[in-house]
PDB file of C-alpha atoms in Angstrom:
ATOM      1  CA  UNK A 290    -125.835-105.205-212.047  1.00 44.00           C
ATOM      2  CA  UNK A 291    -122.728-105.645-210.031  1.00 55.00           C
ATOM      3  CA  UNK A 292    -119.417-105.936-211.428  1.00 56.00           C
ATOM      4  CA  UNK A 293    -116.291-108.426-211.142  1.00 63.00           C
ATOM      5  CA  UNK A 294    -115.017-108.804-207.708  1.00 65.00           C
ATOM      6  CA  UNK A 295    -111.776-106.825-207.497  1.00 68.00           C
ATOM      7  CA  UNK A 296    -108.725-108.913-207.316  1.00 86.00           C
ATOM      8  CA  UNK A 297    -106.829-105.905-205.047  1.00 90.00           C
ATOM      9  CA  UNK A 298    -105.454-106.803-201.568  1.00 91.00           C
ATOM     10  CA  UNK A 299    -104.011-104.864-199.243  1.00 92.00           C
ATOM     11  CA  UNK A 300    -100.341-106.321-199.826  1.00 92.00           C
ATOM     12  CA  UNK A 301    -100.545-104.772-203.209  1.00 93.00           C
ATOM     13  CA  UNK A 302     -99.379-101.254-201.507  1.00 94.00           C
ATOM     14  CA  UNK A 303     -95.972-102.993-200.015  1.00 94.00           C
ATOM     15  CA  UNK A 304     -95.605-104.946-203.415  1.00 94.00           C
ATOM     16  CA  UNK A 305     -96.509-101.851-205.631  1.00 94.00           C
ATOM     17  CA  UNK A 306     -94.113 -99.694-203.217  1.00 93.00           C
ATOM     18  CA  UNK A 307     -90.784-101.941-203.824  1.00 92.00           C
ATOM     19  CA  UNK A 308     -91.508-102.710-207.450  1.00 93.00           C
ATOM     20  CA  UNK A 309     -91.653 -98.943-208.475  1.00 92.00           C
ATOM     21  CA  UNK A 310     -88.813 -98.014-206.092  1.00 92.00           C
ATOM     22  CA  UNK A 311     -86.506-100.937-207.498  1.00 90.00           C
ATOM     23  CA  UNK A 312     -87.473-100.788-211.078  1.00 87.00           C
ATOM     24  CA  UNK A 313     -89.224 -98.398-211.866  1.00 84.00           C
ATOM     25  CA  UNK A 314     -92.516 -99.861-212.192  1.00 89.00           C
ATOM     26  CA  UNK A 315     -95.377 -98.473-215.282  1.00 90.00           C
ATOM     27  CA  UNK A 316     -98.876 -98.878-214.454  1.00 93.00           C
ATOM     28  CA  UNK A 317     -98.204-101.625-216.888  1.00 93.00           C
ATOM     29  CA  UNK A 318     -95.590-103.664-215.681  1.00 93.00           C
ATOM     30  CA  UNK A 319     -97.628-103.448-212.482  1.00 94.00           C
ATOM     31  CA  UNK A 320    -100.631-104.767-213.947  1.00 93.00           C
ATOM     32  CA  UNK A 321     -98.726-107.937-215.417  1.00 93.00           C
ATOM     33  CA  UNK A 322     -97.525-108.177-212.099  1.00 92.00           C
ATOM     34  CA  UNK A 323    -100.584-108.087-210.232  1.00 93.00           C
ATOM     35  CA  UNK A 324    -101.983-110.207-212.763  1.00 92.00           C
ATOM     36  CA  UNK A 325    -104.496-107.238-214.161  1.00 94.00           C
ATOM     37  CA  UNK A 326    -104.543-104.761-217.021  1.00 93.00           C
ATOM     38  CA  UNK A 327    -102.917-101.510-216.910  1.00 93.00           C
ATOM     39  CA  UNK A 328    -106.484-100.016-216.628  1.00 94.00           C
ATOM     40  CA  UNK A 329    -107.464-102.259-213.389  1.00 94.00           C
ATOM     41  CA  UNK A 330    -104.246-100.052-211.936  1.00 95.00           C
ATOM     42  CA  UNK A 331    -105.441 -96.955-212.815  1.00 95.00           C
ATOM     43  CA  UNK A 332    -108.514 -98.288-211.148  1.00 94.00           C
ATOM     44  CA  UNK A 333    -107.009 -99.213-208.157  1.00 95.00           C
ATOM     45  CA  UNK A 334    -104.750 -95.797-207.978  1.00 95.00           C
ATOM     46  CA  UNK A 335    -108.153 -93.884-208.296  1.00 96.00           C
ATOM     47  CA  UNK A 336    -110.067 -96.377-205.874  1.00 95.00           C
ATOM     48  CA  UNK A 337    -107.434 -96.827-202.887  1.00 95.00           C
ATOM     49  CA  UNK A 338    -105.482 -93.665-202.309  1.00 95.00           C
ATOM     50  CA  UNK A 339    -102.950 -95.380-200.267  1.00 96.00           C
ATOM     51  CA  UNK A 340    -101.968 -98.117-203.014  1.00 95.00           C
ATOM     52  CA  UNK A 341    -101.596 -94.662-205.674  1.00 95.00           C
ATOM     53  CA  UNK A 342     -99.406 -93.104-202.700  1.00 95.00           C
ATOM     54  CA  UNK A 343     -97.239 -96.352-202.469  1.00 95.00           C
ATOM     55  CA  UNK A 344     -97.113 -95.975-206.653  1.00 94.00           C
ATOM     56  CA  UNK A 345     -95.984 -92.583-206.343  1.00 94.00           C
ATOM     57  CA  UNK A 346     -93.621 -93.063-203.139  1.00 94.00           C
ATOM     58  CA  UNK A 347     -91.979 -95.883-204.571  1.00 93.00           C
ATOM     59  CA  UNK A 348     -91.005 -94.012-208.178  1.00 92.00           C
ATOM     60  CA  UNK A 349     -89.667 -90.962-206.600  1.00 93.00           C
ATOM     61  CA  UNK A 350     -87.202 -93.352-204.191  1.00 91.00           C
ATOM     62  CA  UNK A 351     -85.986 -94.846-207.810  1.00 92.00           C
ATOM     63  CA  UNK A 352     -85.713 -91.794-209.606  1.00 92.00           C
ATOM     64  CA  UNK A 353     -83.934 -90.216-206.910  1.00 89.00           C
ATOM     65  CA  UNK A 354     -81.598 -93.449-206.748  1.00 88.00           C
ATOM     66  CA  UNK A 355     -81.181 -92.696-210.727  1.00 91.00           C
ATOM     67  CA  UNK A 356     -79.551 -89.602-210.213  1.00 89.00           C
ATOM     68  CA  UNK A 357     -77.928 -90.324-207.474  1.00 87.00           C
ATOM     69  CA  UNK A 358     -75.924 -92.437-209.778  1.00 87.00           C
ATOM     70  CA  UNK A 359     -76.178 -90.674-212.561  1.00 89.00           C
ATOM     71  CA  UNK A 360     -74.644 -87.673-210.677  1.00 88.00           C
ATOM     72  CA  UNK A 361     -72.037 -89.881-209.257  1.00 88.00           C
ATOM     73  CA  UNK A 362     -71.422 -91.300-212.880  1.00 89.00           C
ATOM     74  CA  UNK A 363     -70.649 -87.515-213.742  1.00 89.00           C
ATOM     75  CA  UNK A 364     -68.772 -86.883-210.502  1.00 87.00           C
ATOM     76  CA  UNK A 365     -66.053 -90.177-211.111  1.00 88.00           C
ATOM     77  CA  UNK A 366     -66.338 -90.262-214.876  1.00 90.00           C
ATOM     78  CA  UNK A 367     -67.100 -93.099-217.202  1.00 90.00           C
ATOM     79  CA  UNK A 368     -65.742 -95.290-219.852  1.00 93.00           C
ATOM     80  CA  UNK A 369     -68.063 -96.727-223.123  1.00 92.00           C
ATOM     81  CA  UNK A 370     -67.774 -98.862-225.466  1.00 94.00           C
ATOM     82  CA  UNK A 371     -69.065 -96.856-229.171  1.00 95.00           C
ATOM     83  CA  UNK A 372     -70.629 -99.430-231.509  1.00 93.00           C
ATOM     84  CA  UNK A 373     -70.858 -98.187-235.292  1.00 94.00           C
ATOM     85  CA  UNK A 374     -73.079-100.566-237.310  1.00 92.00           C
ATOM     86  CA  UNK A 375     -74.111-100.097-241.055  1.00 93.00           C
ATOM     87  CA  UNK A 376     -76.635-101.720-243.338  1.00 91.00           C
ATOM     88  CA  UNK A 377     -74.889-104.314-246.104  1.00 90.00           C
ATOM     89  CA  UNK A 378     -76.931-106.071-248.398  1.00 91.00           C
ATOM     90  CA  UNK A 379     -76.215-109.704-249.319  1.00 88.00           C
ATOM     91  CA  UNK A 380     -75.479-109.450-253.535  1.00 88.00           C
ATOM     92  CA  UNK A 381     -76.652-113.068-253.588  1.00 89.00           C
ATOM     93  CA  UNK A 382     -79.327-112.819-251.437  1.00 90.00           C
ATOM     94  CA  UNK A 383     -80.321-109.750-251.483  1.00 89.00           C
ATOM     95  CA  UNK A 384     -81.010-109.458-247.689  1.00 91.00           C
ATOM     96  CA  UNK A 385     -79.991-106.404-245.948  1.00 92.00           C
ATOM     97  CA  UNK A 386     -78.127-107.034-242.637  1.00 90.00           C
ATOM     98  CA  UNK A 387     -76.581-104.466-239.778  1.00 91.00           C
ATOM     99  CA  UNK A 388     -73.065-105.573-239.687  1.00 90.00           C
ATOM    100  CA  UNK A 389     -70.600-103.661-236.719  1.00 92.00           C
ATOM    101  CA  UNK A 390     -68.047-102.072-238.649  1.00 91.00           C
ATOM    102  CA  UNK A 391     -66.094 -99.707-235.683  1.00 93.00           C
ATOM    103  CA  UNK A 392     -66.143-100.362-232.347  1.00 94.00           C
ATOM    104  CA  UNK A 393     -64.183 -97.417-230.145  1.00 95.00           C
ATOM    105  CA  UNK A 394     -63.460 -97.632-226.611  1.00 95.00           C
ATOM    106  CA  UNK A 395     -64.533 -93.892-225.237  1.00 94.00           C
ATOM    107  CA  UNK A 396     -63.756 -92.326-221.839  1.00 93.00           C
ATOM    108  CA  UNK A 397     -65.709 -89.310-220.561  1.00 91.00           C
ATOM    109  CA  UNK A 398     -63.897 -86.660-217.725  1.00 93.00           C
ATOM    110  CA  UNK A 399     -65.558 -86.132-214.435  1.00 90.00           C
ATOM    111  CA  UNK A 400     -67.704 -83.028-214.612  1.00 89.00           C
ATOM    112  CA  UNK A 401     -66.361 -80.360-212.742  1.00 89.00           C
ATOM    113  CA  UNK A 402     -70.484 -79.253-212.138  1.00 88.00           C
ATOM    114  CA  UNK A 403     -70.942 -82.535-210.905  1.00 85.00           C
ATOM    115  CA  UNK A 404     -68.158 -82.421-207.987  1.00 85.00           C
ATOM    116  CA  UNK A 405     -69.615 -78.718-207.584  1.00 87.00           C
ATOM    117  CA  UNK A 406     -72.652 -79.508-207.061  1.00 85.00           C
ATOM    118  CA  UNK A 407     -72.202 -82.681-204.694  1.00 83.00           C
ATOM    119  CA  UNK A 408     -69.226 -80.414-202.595  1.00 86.00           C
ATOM    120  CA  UNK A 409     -71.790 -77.625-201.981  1.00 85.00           C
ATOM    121  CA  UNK A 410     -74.283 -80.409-201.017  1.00 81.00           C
ATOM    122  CA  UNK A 411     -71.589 -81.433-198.429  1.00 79.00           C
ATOM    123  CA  UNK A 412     -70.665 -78.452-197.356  1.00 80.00           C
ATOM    124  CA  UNK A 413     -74.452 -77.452-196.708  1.00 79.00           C
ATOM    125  CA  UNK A 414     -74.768 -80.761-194.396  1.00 77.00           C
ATOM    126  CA  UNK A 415     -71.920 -79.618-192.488  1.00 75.00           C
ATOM    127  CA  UNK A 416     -72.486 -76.715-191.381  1.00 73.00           C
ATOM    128  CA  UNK A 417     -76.306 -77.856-190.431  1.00 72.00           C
ATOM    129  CA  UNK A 418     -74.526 -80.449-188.547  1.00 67.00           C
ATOM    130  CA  UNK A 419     -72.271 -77.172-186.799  1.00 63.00           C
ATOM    131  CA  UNK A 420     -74.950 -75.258-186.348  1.00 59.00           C
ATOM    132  CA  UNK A 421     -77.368 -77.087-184.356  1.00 58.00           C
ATOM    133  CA  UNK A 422     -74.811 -77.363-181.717  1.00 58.00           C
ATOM    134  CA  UNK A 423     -75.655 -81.061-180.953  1.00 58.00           C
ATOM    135  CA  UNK A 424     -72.653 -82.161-179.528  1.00 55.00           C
ATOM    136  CA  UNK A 425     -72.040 -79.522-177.296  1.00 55.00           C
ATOM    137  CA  UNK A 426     -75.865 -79.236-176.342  1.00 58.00           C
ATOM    138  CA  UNK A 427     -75.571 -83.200-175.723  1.00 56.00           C
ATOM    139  CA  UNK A 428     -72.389 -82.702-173.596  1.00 54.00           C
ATOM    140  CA  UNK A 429     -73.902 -80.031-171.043  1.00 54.00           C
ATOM    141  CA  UNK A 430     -77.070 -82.599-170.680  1.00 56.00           C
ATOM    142  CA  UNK A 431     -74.977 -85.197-169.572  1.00 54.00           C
ATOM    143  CA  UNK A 432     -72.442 -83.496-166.877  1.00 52.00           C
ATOM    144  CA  UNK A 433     -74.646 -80.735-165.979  1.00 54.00           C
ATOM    145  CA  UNK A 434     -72.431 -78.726-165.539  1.00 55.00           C
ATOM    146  CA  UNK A 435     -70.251 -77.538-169.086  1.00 51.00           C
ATOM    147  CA  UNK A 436     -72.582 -75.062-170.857  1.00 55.00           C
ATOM    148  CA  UNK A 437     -73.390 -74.776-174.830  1.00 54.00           C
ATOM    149  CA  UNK A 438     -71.235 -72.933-176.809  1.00 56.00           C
ATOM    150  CA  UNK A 439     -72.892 -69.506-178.081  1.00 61.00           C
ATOM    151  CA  UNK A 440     -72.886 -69.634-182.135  1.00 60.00           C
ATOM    152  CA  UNK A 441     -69.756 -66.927-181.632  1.00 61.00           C
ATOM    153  CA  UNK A 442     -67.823 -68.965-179.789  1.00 60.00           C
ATOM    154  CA  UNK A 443     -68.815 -72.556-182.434  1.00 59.00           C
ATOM    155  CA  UNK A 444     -66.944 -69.838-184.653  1.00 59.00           C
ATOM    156  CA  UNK A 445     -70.426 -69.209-186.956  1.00 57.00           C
ATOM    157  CA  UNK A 446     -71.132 -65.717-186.216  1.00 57.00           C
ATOM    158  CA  UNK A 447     -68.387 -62.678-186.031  1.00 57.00           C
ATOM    159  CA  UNK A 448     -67.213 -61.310-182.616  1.00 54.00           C
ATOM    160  CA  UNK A 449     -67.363 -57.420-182.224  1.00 55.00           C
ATOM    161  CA  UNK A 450     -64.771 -55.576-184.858  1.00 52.00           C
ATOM    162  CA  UNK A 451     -64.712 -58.876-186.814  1.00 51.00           C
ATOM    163  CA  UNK A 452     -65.945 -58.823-190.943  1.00 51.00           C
ATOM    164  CA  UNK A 453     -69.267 -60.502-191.570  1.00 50.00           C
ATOM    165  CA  UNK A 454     -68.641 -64.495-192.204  1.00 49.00           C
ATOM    166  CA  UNK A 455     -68.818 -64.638-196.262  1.00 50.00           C
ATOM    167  CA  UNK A 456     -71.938 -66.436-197.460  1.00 46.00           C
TER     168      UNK A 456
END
């Protein structure tokens, strides 16, 4: 006995890819999607390892996108709005209703972990960006003639008598 015809195509990956990268797509969400249950995804993850790879591909790139702005959020700091609400109960009526009784406008500093931890993040891309010597290794293609600078010389490592760089 064979069973339903799957309703997968291979445009699902793409699809699957974009919606869990731009919202954050559940195996749910997918399926209503798609058109299918939840379970028909979990199917299809388990069936065709490129559409589960897509799934998983496309989640990371929106968490990562998450924290990116959650860190920058952190980094710039951020102004709410606090709501307080509190149950009152008609006399006449007796229904209970969740009226706002305070609202408070709040403001939150930037994070001095936050700027940390994006500085040393910059500061870690520079100095990739000194020490591969690209410019100077790019310069001495072109003319033939002007040589790379040794690390020394880019000012990365110490010259005799000098103190260690700090790390």
């Amino acid at each position: 006995m064979a069973g339903r015809k799957t309703s997968y195509k291979k445009s699902y990956v793409a699809q699957a890819r974009e919606a869990c990268a731009m919202g954050g797509f559940s195996n749910a969400k997918l399926g209503r999607l798609f058109g299918v249950t939840k379970n028909t995804i979990w199917k299809w993850r388990k069936k065709y390892p490129d559409f589960d790879a897509a799934c998983k591909q496309g989640f990371e790139d929106f968490a990562i996108d998450e924290a990116r702005g959650s860190l920058m959020k952190l980094v710039k700091g951020f102004s709410f709005t606090e709501v307080t609400k509190e149950a009152v109960t008609n006399k006449l009526t007796g229904q209970t209703l969740m009226l706002e009784t305070k609202r408070v406008r709040k403001h939150v500093q930037p994070s001095v972990n936050a700027v940390k931890i994006v500085m040393d993040r910059v500061d870690a891309e520079q100095a990739t960006q000194q020490t591969s010597g690209e410019l100077s290794d790019l310069i001495a293609e072109i003319d033939g003639v002007t040589r790379s600078l040794t690390p020394t010389e880019r000012g990365l490592l110490p010259e005799d008598g000098d103190a260690a760089c700090p790390a």
